[in-house]
Coordinates of C-alpha atoms and ligand atoms in Angstrom, one line a residue:
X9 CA -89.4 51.6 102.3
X10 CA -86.1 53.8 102.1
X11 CA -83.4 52.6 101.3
X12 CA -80.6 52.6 103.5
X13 CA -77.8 54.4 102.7
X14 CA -74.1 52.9 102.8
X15 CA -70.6 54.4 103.1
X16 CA -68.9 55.3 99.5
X17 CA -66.9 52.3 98.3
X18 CA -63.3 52.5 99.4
X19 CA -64.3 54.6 101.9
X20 CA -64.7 53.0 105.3
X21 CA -65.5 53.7 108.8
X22 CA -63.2 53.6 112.0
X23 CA -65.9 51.7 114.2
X24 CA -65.5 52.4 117.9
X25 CA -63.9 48.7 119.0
X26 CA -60.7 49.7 116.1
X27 CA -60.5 53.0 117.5
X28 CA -57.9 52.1 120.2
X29 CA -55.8 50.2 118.0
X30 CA -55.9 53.4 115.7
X31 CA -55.2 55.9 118.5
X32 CA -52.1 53.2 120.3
X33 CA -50.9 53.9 116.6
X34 CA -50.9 57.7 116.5
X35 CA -49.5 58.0 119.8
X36 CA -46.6 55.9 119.3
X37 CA -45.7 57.6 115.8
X38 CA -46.7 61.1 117.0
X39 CA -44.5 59.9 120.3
X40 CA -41.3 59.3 118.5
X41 CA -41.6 62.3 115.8
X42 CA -42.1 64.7 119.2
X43 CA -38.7 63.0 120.4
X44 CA -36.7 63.5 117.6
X45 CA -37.3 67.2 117.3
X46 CA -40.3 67.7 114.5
X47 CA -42.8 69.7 114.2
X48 CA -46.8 68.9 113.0
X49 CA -48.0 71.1 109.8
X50 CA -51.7 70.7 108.7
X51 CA -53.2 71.7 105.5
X52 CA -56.4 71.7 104.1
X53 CA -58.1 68.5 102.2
X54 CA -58.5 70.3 98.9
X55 CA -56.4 72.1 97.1
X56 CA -56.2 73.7 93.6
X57 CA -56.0 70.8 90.6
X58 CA -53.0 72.4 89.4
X59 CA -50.8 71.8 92.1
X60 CA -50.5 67.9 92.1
X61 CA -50.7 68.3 88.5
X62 CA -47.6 70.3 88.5
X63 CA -45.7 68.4 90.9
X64 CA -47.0 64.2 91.2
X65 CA -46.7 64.5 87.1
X66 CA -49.1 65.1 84.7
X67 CA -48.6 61.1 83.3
X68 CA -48.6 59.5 86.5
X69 CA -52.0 57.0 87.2
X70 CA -52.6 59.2 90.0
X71 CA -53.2 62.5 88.2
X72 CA -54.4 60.7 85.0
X73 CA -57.1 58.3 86.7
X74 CA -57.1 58.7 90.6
X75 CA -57.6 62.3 91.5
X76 CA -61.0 63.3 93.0
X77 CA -61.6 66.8 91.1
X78 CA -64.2 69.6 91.5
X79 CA -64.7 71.9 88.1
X80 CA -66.3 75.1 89.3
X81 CA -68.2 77.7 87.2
X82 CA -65.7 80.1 87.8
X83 CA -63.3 78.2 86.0
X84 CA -61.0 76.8 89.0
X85 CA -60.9 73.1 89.5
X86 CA -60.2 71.7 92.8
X87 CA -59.0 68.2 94.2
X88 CA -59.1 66.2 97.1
X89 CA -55.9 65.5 98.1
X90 CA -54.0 62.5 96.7
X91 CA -50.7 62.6 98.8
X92 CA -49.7 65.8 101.1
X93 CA -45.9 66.6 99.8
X94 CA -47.1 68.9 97.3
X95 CA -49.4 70.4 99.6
X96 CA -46.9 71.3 102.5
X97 CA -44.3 72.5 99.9
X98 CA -47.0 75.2 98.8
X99 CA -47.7 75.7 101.8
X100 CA -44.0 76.6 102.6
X101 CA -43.7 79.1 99.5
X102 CA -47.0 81.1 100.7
X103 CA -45.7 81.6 104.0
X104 CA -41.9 82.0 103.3
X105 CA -40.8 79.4 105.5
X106 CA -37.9 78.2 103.7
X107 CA -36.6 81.1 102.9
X108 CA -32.9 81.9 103.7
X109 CA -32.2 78.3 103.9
X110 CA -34.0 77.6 106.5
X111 CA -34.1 74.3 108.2
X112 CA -38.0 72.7 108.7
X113 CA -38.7 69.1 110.0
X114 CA -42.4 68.9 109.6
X115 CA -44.6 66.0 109.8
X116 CA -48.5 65.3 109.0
X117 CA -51.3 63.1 109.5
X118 CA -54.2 62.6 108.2
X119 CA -56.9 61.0 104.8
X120 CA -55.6 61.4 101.6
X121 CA -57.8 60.1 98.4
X122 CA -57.1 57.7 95.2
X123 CA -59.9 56.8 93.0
X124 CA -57.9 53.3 93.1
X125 CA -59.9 49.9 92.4
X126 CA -60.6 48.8 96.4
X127 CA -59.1 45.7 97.9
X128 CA -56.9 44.5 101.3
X129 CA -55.3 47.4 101.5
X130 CA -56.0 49.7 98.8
X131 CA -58.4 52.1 99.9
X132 CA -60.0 55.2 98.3
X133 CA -59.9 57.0 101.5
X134 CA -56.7 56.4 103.4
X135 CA -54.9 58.0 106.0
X136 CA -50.9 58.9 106.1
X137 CA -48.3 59.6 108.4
X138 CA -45.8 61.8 106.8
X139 CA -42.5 63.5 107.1
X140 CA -41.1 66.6 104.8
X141 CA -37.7 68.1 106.0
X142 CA -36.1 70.9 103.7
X143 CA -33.1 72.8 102.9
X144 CA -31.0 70.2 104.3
X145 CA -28.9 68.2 101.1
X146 CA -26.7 65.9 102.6
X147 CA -27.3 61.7 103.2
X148 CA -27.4 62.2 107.0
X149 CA -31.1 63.5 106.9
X150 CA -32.1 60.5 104.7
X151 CA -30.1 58.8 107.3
X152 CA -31.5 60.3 109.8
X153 CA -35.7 59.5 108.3
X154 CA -34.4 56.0 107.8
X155 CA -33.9 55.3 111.3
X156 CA -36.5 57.4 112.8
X157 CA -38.8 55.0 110.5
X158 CA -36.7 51.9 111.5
X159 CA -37.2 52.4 115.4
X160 CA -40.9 53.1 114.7
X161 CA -41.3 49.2 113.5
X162 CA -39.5 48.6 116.3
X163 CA -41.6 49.9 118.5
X164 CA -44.5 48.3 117.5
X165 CA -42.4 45.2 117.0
X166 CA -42.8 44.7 113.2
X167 CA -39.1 45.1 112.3
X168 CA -38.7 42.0 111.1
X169 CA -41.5 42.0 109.2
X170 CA -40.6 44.8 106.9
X171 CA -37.7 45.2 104.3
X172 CA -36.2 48.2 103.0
X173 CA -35.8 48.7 99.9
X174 CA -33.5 51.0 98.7
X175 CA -32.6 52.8 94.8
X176 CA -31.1 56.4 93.8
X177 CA -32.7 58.4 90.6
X178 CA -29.8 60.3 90.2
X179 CA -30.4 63.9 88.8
X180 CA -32.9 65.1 86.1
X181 CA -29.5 65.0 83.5
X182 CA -28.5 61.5 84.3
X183 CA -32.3 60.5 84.6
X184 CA -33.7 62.5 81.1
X185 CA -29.8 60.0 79.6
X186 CA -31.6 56.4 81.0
X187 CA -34.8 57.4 79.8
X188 CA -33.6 58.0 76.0
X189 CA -31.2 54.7 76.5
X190 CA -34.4 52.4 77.9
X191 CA -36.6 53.5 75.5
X192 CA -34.3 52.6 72.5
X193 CA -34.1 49.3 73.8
X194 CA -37.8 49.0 75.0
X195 CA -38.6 49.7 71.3
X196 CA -36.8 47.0 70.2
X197 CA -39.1 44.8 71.9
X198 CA -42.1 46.9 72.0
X199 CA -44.6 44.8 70.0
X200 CA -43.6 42.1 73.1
X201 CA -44.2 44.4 76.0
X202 CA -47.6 44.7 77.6
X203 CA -50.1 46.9 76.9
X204 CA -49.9 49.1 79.6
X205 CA -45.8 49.4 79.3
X206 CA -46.6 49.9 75.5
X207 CA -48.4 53.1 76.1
X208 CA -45.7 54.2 79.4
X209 CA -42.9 53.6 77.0
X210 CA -44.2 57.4 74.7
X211 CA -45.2 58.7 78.2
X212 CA -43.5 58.1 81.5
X213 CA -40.9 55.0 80.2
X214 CA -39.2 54.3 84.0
X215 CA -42.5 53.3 85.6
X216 CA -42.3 49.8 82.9
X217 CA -39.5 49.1 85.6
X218 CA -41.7 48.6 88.4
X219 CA -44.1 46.3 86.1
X220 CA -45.4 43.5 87.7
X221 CA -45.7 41.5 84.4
X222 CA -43.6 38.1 83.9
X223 CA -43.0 38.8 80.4
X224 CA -42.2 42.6 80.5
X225 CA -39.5 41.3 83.5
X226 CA -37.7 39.1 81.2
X227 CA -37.3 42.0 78.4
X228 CA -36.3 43.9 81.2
X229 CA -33.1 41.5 82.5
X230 CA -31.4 43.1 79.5
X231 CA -32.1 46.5 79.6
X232 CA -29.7 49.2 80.0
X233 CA -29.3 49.9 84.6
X234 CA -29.2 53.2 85.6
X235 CA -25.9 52.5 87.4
X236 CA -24.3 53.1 84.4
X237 CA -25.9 56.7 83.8
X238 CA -25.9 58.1 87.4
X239 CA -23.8 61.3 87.7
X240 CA -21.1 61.7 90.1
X241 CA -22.7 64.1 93.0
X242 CA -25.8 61.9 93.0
X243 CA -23.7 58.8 93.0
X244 CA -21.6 59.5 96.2
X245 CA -24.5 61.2 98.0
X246 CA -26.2 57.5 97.7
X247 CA -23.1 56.3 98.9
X248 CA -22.8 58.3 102.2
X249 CA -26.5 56.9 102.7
X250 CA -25.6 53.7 102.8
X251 CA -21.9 54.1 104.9
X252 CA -24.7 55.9 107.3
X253 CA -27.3 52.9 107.4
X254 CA -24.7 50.2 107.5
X255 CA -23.0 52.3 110.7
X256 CA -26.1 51.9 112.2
X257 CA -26.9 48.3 111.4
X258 CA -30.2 48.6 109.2
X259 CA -30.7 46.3 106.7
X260 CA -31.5 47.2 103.2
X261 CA -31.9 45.3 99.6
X262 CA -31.1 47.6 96.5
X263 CA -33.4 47.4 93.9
X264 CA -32.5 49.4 90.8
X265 CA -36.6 48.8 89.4
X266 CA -37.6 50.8 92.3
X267 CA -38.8 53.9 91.0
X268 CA -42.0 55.2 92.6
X269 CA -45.6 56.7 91.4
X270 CA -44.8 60.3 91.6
X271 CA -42.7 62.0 89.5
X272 CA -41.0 64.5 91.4
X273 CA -38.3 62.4 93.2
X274 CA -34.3 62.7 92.4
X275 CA -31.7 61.0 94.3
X276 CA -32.5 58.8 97.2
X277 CA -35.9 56.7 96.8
X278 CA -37.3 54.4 99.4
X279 CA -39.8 51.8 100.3
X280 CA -40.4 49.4 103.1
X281 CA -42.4 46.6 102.1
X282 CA -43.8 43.4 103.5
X283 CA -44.6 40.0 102.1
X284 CA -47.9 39.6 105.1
X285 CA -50.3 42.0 103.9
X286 CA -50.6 40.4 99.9
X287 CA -50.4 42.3 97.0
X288 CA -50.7 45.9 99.0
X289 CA -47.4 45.4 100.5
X290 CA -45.7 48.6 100.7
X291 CA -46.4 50.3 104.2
X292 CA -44.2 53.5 103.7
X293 CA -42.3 55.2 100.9
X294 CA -40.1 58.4 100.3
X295 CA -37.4 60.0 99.1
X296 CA -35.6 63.4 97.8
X297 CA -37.2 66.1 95.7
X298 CA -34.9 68.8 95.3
X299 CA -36.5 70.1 92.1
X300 CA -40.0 70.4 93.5
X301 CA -40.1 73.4 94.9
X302 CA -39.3 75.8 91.8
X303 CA -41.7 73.2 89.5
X304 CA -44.4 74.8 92.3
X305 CA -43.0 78.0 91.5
X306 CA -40.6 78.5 94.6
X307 CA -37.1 79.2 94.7
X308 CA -34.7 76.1 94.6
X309 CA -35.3 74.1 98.2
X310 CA -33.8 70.9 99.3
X311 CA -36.7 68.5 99.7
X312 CA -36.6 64.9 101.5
X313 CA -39.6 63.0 103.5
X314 CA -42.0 59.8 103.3
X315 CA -45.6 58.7 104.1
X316 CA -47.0 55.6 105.7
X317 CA -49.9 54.1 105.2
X318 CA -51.6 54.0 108.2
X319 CA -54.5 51.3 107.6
X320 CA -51.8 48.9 105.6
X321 CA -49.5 50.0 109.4
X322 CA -52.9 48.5 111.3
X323 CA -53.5 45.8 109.0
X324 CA -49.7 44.3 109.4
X325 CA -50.1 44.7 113.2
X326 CA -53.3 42.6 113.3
X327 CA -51.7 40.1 111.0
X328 CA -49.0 39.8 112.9
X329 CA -50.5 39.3 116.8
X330 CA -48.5 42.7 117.6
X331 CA -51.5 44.6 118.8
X332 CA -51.0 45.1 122.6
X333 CA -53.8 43.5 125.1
X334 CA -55.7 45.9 126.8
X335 CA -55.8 48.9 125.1
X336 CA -57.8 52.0 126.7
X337 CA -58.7 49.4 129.3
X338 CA -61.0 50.7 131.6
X339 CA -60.1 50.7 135.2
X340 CA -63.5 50.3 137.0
X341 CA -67.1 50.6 136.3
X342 CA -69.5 51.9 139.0
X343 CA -72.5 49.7 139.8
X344 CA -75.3 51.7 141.8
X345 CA -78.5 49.4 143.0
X346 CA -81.4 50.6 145.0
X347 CA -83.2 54.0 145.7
X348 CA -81.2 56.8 145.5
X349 CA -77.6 55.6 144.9
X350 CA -77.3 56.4 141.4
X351 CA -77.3 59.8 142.0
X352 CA -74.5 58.9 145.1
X353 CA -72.8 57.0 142.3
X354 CA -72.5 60.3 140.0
X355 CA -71.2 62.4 143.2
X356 CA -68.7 59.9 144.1
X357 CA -67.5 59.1 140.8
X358 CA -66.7 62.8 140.6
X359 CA -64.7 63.6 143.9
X360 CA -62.7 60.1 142.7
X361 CA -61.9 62.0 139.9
X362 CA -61.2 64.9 141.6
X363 CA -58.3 63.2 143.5
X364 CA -57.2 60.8 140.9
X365 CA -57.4 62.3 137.1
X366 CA -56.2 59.2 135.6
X367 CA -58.8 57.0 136.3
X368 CA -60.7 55.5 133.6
X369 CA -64.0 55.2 135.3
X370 CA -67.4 54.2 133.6
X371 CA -70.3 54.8 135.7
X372 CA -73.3 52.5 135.0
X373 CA -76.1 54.7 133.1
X374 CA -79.5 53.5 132.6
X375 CA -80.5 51.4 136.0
X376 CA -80.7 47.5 136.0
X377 CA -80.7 45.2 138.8
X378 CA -77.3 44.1 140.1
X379 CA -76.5 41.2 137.9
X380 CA -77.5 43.0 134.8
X381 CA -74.9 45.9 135.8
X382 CA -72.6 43.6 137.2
X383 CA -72.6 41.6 133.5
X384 CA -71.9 45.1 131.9
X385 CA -68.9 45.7 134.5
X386 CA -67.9 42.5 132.7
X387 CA -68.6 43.1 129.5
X388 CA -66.8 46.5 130.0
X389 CA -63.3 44.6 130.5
X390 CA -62.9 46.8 133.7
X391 CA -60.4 45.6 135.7
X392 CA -62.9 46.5 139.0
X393 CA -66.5 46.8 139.9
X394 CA -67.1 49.8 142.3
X395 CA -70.4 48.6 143.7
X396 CA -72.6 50.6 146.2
X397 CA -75.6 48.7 147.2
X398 CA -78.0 49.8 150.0
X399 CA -75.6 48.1 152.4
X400 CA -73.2 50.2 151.5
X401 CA -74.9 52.8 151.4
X402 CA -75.8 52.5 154.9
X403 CA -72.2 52.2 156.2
X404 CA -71.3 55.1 153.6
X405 CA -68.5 52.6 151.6
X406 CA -67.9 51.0 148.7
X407 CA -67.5 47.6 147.2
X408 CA -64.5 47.0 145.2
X409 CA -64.5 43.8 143.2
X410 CA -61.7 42.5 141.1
X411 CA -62.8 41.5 137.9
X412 CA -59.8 40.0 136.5
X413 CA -58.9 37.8 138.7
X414 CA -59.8 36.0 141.9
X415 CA -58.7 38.0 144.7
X416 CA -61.2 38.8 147.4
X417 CA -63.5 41.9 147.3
X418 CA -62.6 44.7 149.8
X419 CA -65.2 47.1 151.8
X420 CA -63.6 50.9 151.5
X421 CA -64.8 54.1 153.3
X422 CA -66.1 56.7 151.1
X423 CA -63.1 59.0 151.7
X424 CA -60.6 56.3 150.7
X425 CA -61.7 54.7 147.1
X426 CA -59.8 57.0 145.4
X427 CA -56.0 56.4 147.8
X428 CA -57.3 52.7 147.6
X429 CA -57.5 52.9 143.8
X430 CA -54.4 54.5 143.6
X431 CA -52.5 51.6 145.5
X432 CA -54.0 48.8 143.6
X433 CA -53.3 50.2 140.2
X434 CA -50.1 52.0 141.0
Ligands
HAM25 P1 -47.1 57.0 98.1 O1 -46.1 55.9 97.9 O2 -48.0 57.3 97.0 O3 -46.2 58.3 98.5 O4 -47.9 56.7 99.4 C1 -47.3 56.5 100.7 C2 -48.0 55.3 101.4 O5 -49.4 55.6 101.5 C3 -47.9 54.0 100.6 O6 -46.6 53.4 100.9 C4 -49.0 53.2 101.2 O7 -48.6 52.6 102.5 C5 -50.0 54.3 101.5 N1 -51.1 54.3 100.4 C6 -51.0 54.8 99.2 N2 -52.1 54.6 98.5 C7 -52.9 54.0 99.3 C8 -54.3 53.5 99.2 N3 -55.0 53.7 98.0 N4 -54.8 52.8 100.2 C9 -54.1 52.6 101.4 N5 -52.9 53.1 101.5 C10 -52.3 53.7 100.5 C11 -46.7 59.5 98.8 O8 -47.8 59.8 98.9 C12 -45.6 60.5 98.9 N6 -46.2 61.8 99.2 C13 -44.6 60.1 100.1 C14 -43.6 61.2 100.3 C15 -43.5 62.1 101.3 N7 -42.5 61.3 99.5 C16 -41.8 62.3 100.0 N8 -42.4 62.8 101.1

């Protein structure tokens, strides 16, 4: 016998029954980015190995041990892409659309790929959401992508749910200054540390800051803060930040450990995570990158913008009862018994739709007697049965039969089902 093939692990199907949940998803975020003025960029799935080399960090754990590559005889490697920042800001530099300072607000959607170790959560095909805005430098656009993400939760009433947490990097100067300071005092205790902050302390020192190890925390209590090091511009830029999100009343913890899993960030550095979901509890995360565009090999470019994870988004919604009832409901399913009217069924069906678009109408395919299309009506979670019988055939109307609920069936003409339709569902 053959053997039957399976999916690649971490990388899962969207079966037809989550479908709606993902499309109510898109819609609402694709909804609200429309609404506040931004624009969808796509780029391709693979790109060249050196980009996200260049730009996530050549000693990040997604470069070094995630990254799905492709070595060609002709010497080029390829990768599937990780994340999509470094992607669009190529994509900007080809095409010279930030040049002259000019303003984008761009946004993306769509799988990205980690060789990650699978769980709740943690998938080796995901999808994101994402938002890049550039040559803007002020705290009012990081403002401004703080409550665009705020009134998304919202929305799908998960605000209280979800914390933000907030920290500033500062600039590469004040950054390069912590780094030397933390690792003289790491060193101090490095025999103590764990292994894997023992090898980060030689090779990328402020990720041990976002260790999730007891004993590395408690070494940590003592270290040197970054508050002491930031410089002055990136200092009050991350105060205007917060004047802005306390003006408009969204909450926020500061956490100084926060220092994200790709290198190229400066400044302002978000997350908003959630205690339902486990140990995969960040949903979204962002900030600045104002140095990334000339590490690409572009000319300097203000860079902001975040991604959320889309199946942790799903996950948190299901976990929380917040998916609405309903969704992509059908409206009626046509039920044709007895010579001839299935072909009637198709005809009507269509000058229905003819006068009324919006109608989600399944017609029954595949015969069956009347209680085997009258269970798939049911089964169908239409709200109404059309039903044309011989009967009604005869006296060239319809039946319409609420499913739902217990009001009496009606006999309609023909030429009314679709103004009839129209007034019940209105
Ligand atoms: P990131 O934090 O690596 O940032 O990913 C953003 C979000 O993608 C995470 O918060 C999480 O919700 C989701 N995610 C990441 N890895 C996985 C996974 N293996 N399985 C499921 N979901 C996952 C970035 O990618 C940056 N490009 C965000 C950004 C945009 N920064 C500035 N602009």
């Amino acid at each position: 016998m053959v053997e039957a093939l399976q999916a690649i692990t971490g990388m899962n199907d969207i079966l037809p029954e989550q479908t709606p949940v993902w499309q109510y998803f898109e819609e609402t975020v694709t909804d609200l980015l429309a609404s506040y003025g931004y624009k969808q960029i796509r780029t391709p799935i693979m790109e060249y190995t050196g980009l996200f080399k260049r730009s996530i960090g050549e000693v990040t754990d997604i470069v070094e041990k995630e990254m799905y590559t492709l070595d060609k005889e002709d010497g080029k490697s390829y990768a599937l892409r990780p994340e999509n920042t470094a992607a669009v800001v190529r994509s900007m530099i080809e095409h010279g659309l930030t040049h002259a300072g000019r303003v984008q607000k761009l946004w993306y959607y769509g799988p990205m790929f980690r060789r990650e170790r699978p769980q709740k959560g943690r998938y080796r095909q995901f999808h994101q959401i994402g938002v890049e805005v550039f040559n803007l430098a002020g705290p009012d656009i990081d403002a401004e992508l703080i409550a665009l993400t705020w009134r998304l939760w919202k929305l799908l009433g998960i605000e209280s749910a979800v914390t933000l947490e907030l920290n500033s990097l500062g600039s590469l100067e004040a950054r390069n200054n912590y780094k030397a300071a933390l690792v003289d005092y790491l060193t101090t205790y490095k025999d103590q540390l764990d292994k894997d902050s023992q090898s980060r302390l030689s090779t990328n020192p402020l990720r041990i800051l976002d260790t999730k190890i007891e004993s590395t925390k408690t070494i940590l209590v003592n270290a040197p803060k970054f508050t002491d090091f930031i410089d002055e511009d990136s200092s009050e830029h991350f105060k205007g930040l917060l004047m802005r999100l306390d003006t408009l009343g969204i909450p926020y913890v500061l956490n100084t450990n926060l220092v994200r899993g790709l290198d190229y960030y400066n400044k302002t550095v978000f997350e908003w995570t959630t205690t339902a979901l486990g140990a995969q509890g960040t949903v979204c995360g962002g900030g600045r990158y104002d140095g990334l565009f000339e590490q690409i090999g572009g000319k300097p470019t203000f860079g902001v913008g975040f991604a959320m994870g889309v199946e942790r988004l799903i996950l948190l919604l299901k976990e929380l009862g917040k998916i609405p009832t309903a969704l992509n409901q059908l409206d009626c399913y046509f039920v044709a018994v007895g010579e001839g009217t299935d072909a009637l069924a198709l005809k009507l069906s269509e000058q229905i739709r003819d006068q009324f678009p919006q109608l989600k109408l399944q017609v029954n395919t595949g015969g069956g007697n009347f209680k085997n299309q009258l269970k798939k009506a049911d089964n169908s979670c239409a709200r109404y049965a059309l039903i044309l019988g011989e009967n009604e055939l005869s006296q060239q109307k319809l039946v319409c039969k609420p499913l739902r609920d217990d009001t009496p069936q009606q006999l309609v003409d023909w030429a009314d089902i679709a103004s009839h339709l129209k007034q019940l569902l209105k």
